[in-house]
Tab-separated table of C-alpha atoms and ligand atoms in Angstrom:
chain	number	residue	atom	x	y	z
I	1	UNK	CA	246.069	99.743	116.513
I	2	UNK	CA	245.475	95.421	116.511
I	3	UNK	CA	243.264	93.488	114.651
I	4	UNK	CA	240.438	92.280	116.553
I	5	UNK	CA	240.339	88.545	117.370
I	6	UNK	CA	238.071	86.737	114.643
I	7	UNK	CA	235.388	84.036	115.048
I	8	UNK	CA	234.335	81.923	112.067
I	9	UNK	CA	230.407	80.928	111.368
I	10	UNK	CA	227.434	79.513	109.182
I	11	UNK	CA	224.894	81.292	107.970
I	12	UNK	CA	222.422	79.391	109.933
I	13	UNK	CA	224.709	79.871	113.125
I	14	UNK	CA	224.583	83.668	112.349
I	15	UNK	CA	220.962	83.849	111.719
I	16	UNK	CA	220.218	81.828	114.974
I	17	UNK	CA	222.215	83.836	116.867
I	18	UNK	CA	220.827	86.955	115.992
I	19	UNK	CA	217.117	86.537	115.806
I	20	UNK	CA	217.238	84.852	119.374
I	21	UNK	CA	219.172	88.241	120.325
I	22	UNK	CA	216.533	89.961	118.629
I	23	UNK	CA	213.478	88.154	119.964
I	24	UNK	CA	214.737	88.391	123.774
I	25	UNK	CA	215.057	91.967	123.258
I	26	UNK	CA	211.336	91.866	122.343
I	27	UNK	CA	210.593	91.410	118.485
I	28	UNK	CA	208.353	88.682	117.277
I	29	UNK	CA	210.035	85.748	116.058
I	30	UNK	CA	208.379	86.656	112.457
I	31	UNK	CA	210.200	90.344	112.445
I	32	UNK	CA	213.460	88.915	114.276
I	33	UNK	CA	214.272	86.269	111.607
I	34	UNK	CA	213.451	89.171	108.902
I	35	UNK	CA	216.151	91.825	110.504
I	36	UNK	CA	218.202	88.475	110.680
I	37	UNK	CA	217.492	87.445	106.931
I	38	UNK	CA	219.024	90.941	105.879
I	39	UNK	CA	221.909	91.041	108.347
I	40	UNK	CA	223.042	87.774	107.614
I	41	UNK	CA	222.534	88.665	103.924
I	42	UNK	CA	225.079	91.342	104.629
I	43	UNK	CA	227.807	89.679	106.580
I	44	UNK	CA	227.914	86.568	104.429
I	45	UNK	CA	228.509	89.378	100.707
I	46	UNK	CA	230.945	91.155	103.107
I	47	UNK	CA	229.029	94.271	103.606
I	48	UNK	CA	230.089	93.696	107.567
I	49	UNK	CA	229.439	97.376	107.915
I	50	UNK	CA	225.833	96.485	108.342
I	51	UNK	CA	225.328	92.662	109.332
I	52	UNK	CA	225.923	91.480	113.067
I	53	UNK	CA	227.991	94.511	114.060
I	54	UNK	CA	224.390	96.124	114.209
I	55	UNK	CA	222.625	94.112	116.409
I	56	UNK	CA	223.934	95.571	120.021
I	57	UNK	CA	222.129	98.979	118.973
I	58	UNK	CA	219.025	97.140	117.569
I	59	UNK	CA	218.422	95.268	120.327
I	60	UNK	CA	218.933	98.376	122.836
I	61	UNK	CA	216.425	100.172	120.475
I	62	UNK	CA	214.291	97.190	120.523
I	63	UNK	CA	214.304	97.243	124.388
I	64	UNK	CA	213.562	100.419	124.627
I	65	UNK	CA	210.483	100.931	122.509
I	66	UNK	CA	212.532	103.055	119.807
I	67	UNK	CA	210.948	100.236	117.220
I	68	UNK	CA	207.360	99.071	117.229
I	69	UNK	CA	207.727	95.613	118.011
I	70	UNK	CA	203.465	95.225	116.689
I	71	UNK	CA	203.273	97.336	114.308
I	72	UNK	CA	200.022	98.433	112.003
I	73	UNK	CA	201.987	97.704	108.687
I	74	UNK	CA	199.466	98.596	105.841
I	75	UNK	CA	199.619	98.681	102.140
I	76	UNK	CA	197.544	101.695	100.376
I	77	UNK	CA	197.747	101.359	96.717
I	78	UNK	CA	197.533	105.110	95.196
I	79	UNK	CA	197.660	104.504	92.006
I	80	UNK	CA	197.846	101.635	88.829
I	81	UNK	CA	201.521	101.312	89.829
I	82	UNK	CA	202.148	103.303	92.885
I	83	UNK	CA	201.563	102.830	96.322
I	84	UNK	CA	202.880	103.276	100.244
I	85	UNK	CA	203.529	101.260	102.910
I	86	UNK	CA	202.830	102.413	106.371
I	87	UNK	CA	205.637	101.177	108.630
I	88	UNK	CA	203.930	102.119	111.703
I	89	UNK	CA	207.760	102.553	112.906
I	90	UNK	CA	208.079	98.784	112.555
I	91	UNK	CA	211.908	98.031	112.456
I	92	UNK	CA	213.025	98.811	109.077
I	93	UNK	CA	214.514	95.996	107.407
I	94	UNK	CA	210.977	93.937	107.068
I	95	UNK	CA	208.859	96.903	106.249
I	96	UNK	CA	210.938	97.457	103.437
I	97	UNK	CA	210.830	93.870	102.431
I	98	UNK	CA	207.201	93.811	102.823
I	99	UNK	CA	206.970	97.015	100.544
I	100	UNK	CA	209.387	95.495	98.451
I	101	UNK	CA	206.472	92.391	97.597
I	102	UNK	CA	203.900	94.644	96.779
I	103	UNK	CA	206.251	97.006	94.688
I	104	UNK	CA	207.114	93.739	92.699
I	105	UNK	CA	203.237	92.732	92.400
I	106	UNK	CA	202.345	96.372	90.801
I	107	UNK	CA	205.516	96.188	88.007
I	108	UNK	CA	204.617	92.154	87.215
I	109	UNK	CA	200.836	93.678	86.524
I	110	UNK	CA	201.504	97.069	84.980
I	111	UNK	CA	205.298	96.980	84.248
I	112	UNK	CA	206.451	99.479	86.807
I	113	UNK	CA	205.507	99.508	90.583
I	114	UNK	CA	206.648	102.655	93.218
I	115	UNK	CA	206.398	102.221	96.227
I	116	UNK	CA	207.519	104.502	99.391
I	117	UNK	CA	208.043	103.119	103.158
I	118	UNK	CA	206.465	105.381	105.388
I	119	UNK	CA	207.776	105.878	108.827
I	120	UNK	CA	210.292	102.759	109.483
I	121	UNK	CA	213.749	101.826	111.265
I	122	UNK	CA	217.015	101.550	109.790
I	123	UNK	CA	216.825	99.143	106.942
I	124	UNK	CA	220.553	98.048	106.839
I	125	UNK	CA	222.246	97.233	103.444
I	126	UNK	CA	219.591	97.793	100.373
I	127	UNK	CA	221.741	95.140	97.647
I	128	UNK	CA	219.114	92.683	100.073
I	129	UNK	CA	216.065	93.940	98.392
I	130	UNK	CA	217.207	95.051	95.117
I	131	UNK	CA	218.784	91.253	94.355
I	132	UNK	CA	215.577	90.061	95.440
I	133	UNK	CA	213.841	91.490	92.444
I	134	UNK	CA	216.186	91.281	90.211
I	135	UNK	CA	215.871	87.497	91.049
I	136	UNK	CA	212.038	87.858	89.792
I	137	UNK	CA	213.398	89.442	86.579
I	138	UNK	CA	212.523	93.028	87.695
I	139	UNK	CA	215.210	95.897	87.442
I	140	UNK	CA	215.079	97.570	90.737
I	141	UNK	CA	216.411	101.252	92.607
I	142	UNK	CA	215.985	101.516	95.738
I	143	UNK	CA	216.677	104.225	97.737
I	144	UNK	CA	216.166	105.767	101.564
I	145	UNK	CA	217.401	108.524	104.061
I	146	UNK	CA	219.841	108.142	106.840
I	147	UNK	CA	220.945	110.411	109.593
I	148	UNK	CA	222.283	113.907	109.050
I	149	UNK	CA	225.654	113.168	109.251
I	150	UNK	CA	227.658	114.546	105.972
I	151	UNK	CA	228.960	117.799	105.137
I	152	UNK	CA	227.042	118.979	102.409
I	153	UNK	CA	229.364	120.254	99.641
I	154	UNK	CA	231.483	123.783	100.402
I	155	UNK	CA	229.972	123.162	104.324
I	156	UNK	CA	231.034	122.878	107.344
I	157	UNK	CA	228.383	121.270	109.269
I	158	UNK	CA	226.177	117.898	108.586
I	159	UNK	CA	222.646	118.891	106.550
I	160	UNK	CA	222.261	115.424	104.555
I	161	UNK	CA	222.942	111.536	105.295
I	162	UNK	CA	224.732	109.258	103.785
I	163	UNK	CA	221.091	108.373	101.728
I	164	UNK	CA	222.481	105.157	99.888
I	165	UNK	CA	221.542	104.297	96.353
I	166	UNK	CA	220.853	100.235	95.424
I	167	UNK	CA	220.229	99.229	91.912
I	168	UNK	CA	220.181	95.599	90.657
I	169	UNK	CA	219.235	94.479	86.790
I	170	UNK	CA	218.772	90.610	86.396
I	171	UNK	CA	221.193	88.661	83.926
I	172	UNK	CA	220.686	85.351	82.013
I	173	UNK	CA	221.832	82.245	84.407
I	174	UNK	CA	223.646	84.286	86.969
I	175	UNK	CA	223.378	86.312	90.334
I	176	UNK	CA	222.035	90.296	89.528
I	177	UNK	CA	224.466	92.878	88.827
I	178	UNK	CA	224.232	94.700	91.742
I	179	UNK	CA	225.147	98.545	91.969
I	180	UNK	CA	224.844	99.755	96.650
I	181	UNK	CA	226.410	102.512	97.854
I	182	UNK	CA	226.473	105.051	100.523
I	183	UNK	CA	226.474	108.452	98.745
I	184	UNK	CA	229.451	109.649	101.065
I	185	UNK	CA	232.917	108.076	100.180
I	186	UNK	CA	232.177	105.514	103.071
I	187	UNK	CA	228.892	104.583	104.609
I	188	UNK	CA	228.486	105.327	108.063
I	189	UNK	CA	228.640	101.437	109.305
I	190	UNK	CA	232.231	100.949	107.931
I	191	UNK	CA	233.305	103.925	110.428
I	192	UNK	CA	231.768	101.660	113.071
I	193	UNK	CA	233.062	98.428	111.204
I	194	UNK	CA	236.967	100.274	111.971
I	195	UNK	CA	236.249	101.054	115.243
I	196	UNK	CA	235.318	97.129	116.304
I	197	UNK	CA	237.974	96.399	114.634
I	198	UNK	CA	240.337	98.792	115.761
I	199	UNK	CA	241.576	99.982	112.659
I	200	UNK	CA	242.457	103.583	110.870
I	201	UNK	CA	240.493	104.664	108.338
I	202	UNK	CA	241.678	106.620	105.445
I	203	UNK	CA	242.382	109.863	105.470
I	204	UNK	CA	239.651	111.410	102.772
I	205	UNK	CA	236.457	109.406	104.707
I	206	UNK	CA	235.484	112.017	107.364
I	207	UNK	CA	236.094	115.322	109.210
I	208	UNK	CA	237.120	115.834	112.923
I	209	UNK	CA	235.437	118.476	115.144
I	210	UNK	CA	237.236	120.807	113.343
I	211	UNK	CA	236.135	119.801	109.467
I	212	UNK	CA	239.837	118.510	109.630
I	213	UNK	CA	240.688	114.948	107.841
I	214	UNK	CA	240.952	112.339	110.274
I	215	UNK	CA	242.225	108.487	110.469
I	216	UNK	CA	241.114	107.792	113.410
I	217	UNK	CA	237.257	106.039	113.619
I	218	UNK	CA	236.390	107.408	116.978
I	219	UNK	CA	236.978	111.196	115.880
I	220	UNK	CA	234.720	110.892	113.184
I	221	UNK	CA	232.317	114.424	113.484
I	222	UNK	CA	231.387	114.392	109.420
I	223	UNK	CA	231.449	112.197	106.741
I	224	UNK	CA	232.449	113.708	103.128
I	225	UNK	CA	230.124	113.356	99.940
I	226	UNK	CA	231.551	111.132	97.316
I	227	UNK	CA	233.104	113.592	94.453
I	228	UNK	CA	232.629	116.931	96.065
I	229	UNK	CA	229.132	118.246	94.610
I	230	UNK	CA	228.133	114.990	92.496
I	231	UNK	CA	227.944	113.129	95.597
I	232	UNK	CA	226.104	116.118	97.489
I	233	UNK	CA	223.546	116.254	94.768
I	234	UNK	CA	222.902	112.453	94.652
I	235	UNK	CA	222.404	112.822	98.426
I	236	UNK	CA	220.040	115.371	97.999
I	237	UNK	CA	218.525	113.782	94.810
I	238	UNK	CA	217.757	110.565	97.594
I	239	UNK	CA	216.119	113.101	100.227
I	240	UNK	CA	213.684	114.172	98.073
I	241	UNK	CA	212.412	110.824	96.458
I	242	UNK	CA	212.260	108.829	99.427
I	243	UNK	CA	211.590	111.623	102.766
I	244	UNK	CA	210.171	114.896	100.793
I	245	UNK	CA	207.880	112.865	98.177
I	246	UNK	CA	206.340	110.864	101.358
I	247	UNK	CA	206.049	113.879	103.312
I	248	UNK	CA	208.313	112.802	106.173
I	249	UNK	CA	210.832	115.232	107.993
I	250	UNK	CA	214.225	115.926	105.187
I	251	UNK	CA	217.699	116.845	105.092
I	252	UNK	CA	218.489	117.664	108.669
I	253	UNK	CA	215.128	117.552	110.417
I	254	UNK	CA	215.676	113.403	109.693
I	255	UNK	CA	216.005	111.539	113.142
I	256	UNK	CA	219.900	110.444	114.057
I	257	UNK	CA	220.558	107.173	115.463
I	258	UNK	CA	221.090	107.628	118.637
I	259	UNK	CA	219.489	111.130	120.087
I	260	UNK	CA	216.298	109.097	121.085
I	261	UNK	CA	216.374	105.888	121.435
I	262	UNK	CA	213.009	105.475	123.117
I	263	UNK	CA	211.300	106.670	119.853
I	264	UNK	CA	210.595	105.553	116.532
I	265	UNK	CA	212.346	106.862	113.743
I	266	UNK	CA	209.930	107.704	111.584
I	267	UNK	CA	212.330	107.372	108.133
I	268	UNK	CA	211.700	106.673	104.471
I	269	UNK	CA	212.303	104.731	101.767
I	270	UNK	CA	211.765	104.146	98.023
I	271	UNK	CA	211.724	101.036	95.638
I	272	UNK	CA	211.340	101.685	92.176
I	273	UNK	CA	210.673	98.617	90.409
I	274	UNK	CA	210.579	98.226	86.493
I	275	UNK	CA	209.637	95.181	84.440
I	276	UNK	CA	212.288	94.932	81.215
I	277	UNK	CA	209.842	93.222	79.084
I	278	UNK	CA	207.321	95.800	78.966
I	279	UNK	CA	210.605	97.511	77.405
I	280	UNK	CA	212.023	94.557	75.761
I	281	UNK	CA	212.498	91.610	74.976
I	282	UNK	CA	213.451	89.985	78.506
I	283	UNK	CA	215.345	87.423	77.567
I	284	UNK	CA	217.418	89.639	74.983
I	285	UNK	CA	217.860	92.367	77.650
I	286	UNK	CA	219.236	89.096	80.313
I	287	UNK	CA	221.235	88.161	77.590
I	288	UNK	CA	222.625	91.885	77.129
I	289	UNK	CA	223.782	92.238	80.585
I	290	UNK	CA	225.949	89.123	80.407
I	291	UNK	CA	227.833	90.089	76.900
I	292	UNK	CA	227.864	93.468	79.143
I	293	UNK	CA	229.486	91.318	81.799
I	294	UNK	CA	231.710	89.804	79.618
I	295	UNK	CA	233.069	92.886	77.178
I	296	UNK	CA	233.723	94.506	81.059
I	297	UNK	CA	235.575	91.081	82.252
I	298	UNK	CA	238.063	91.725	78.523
I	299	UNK	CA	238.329	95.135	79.411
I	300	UNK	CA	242.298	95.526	79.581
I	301	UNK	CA	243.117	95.965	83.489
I	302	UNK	CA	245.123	99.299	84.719
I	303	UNK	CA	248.274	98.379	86.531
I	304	UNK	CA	247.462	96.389	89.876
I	305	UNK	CA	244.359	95.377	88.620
I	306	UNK	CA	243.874	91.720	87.536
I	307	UNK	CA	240.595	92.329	86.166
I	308	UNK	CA	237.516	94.619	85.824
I	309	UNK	CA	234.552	93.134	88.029
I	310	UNK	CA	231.103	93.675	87.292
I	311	UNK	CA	229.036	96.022	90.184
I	312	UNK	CA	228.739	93.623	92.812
I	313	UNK	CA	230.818	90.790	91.458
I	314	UNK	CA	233.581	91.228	94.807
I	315	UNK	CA	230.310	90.715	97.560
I	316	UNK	CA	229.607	87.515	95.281
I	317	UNK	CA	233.290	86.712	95.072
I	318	UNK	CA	233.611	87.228	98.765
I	319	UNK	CA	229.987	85.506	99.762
I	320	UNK	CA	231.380	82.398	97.673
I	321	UNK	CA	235.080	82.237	100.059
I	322	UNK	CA	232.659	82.467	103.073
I	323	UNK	CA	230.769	79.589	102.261
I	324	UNK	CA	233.474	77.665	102.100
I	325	UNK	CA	235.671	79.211	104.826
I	326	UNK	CA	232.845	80.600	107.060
I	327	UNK	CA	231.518	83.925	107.746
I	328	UNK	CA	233.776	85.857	109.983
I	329	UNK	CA	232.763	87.835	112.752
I	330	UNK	CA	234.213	90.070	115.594
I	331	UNK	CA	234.909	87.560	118.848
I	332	UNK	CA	233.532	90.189	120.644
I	333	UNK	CA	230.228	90.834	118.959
I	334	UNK	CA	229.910	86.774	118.323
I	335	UNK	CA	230.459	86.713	122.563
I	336	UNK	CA	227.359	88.950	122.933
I	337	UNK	CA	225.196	87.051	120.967
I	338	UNK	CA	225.942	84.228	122.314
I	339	UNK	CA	225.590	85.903	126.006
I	340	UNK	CA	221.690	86.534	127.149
I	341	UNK	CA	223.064	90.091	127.693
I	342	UNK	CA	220.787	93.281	126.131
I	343	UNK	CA	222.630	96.446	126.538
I	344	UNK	CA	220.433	99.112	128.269
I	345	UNK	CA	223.058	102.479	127.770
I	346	UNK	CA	225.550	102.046	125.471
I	347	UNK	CA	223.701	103.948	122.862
I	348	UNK	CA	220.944	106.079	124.413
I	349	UNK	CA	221.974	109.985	124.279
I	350	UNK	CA	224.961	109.357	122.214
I	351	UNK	CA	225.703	111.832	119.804
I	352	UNK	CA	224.914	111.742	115.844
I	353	UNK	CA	228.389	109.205	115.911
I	354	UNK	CA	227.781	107.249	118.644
I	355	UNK	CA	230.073	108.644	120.937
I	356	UNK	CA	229.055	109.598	124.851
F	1	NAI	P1	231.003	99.903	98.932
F	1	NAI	O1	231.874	101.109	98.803
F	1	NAI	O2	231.571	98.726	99.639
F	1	NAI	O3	230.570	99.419	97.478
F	1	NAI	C1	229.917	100.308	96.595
F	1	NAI	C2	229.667	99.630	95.275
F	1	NAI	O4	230.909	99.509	94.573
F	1	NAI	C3	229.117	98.216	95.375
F	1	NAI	O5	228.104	98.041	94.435
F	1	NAI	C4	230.314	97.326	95.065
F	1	NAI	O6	229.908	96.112	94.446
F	1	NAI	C5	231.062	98.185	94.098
F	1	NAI	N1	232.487	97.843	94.077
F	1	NAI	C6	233.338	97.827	95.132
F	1	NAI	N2	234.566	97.452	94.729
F	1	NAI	C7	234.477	97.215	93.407
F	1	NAI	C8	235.411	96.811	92.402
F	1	NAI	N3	236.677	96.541	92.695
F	1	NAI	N4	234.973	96.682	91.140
F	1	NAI	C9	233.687	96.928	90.813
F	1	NAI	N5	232.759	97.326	91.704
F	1	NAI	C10	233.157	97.464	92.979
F	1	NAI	O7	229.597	100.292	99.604
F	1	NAI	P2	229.290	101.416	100.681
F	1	NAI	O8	229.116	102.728	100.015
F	1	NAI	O9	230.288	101.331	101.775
F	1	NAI	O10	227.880	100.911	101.249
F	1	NAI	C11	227.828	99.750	102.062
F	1	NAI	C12	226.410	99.415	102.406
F	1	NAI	O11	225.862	100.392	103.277
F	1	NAI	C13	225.426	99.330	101.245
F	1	NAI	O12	224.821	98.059	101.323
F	1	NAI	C14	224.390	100.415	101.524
F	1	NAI	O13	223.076	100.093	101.100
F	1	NAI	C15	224.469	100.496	103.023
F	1	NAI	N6	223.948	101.745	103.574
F	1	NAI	C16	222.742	101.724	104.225
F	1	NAI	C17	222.254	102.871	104.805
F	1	NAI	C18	220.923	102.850	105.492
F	1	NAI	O14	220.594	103.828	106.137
F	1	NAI	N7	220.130	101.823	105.373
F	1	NAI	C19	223.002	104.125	104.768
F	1	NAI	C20	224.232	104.043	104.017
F	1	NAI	C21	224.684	102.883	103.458
C-alpha cells in the first residue's frame, strides 16, 4: 500500500475551508464554524482520525436532513448542579459545547456541574471540550456513546461502541493534562484515517467477518475492547452514564453512522465538571499537577523510550511542529473542500463500517 499525497495548511485555511463546506451543505454559519472550531482543534493536536477526514460524511448528513440544521437547543437545569441539554438532533459537536458552558456555570456556582446532551450528532474528538474547562480551572470527564461497533468481551458480534472517555485537570502556567481515548484499542476514525491513507493497520485493532485479526482497514467488521474485559466494562461503564442515565436508546439499540442518513441520531453525552477549590486549595492542586508533570518527565525511560510524556503532552508536542510546519492534510480530502462538490451517496446505506 502508498502513502497518500500530503497537502500542508493553517489553521485559519482549515477552518475556512471547512465551515464554507459545511455551510453550502446547509448549516448556519454559527453551527458550521463550531463543527469547524472542533475539527480543526483535532487536526492541528494530530487527532486526524476525527478533524477534516470527517467532513465528506457530515456534509452528506447535513444535506440530507440526518442533522437539524435549526435546532430547538434548550437548557433545563434539574437540579443545584445538574442539568440537560436538549440537542434537538443539532449536529453534535456545538451542542456539546453549548452544554459544556452551562456545565461550567453550575461547578463555578456550586463546585460541581453534570450535565447530559440529549439527542445530538457525532461530537468528534472530546480532548476539545475537556481542555476548554480545564482552561477555566475546572477538572473535567466527559464522556458519550458511539455506534455499536466492538465485540464485547468473550463475543463474537458488536453490542457496545467505541464510547470514548476525555478527562483534563488544569496545571499552573501550562496547557491541561489531557487524558481521550476510544475505549477499543483504536477509535473508529483511525480505521478510516488508514484507509485515506492507504495504510495497514495492526494486527490486534479489529476483527474480519469472521472475528479473525485483520491488517487491512477496509475488512474491518469489529473493533476489539482495550484489555479484554477492562476495556469492555469501561465501554459499558460510558453507556450507562451518558445513553441509559438520559434515557436514550443503549448498547446496541444506539444509531450507527451510516444505516440512516436522512435521520437524526438521537445520541448522548456527559460532562462532568468539578471545581478543585471547593476540594482544595486551587492553586496548590495547579501546582501539584506540574511537580506531577515533572516527577513523570524524571521517571527513568524503558529502552526506546526517550522520555515519559504526560497524558496529552504528544497532541501538544505535535500541535506545536504544525504550527510551525503546517497542518497536514490528505490532497484528496483538501481537493474536496476546496471543490463546491457535496457528496449525495457515498455514505447513505453503508454498513456499520462504511462499506457499500
Ligand atoms: P489515542 O490512542 O491516540 O490516545 C489516547 C490517549 O493516550 C491520549 O490521551 C494520548 O495523549 C495518550 N498517549 C498517546 N501516546 C502517548 C504517550 N507516548 N505517552 C503518554 N500518553 C500518550 O486516542 P484514541 O483512542 O485513538 O482516540 C482518538 C480520538 O477519538 C479521541 O479524541 C476520542 O475522543 C475520539 N473518539 C470520539 C468518538 C465519538 O463518538 N465522538 C468515539 C471514539 C473516539
Amino acid at each position: 500500500m502508498t502513502e497518500l499525497e500530503m497537502v500542508k495548511v493553517t489553521e485559519e485555511e482549515l477552518h475556512q475551508l471547512i465551515q464554507a463546506k459545511l455551510e453550502k451543505a446547509g448549516l448556519s454559519k454559527e453551527h458550521a464554524s463550531g463543527v469547524a472550531d472542533t475539527l480543526v482543534f483535532a487536526d492541528a493536536h494530530g487527532i486526524h482520525s476525527h478533524g477534516a477526514v470527517r467532513v465528506d460524511y457530515y456534509a452528506e448528513r447535513i444535506s440530507k436532513g440526518g442533522s437539524n440544521t435549526n435546532p430547538n437547543f434548550k437548557f433545563n437545569q434539574t437540579g443545584p448542579s445538574t442539568g440537560v441539554f436538549e440537542a434537538d438532533n443539532g449536529v453534535g459537536h456545538v451542542a456539546a459545547n453549548e452544554a459544556l458552558k452551562e456545565g461550567m456555570k453550575l461547578a463555578k456556582e456550586t463546585g460541581i456541574g453534570v450535565v447530559g446532551v440529549h439527542q445530538m450528532g457525532h461530537s468528534g474528538a472530546l480532548a476539545y471540550f475537556v481542555e476548554q474547562a480545564a482552561a477555566q480551572d475546572l477538572i473535567a470527564l466527559s464522556v458519550c456513546q458511539s455506534d455499536p461497533m466492538v465485540v464485547p468481551f468473550g463475543g463474537s458480534e458488536p453490542y457496545y461502541g467505541t464510547n470514548p472517555i476525555a478527562f483534563a485537570a488544569p496545571r499552573a502556567g501550562h496547557s491541561p493534562v489531557v487524558f481521550d481515548m476510544a475505549t477499543t484499542v483504536q477509535a473508529w476514525g483511525k480505521i478510516l484515517d488508514a484507509r485515506s491513507r492507504n495504510v495497514d493497520i495492526p494486527a490486534n485493532w479489529a476483527v474480519d467477518e469472521n472475528g479473525e485479526p485483520t491488517t487491512d482497514p477496509h475488512n474491518v467488521k469489529a473493533l476489539l475492547p482495550i484489555a479484554g474485559p477492562k476495556g469492555y466494562g469501561l465501554m459499558m461503564m460510558v453507556d450507562i452514564l451518558s445513553g441509559m442515565l438520559l434515557g436514550l436508546p443503549f448498547g446496541k439499540h444506539v444509531s450507527s453512522m451510516y444505516t440512516d442518513i436522512t435521520a437524526g441520531r438521537n445520541l448522548g453525552q456527559l460532562h462532568i465538571l468539578i471545581n478543585p477549590s471547593y476540594f482544595t486549595d486551587l492553586t496548590e492542586f495547579k501546582e501539584n499537577i506540574n511537580k506531577m508533570v515533572d516527577e513523570l518527565h524524571a521517571v527513568k525511560p524503558a529502552k526506546g523510550f526517550d522520555q515519559v510524556l504526560y497524558p496529552g503532552e504528544l497532541s501538544n508536542i505535535v500541535a506545536k511542529k504544525y504550527e510551525e510546519d503546517g497542518i497536514p492534510i490528505v490532497k484528496e480530502i483538501y481537493d474536496y473542500l476546496q471543490s463546491d462538490t457535496i457528496h449525495f451517496d457515498n455514505y447513505d446505506k453503508a454498513d456499520a463500517f462504511g462499506e457499500k
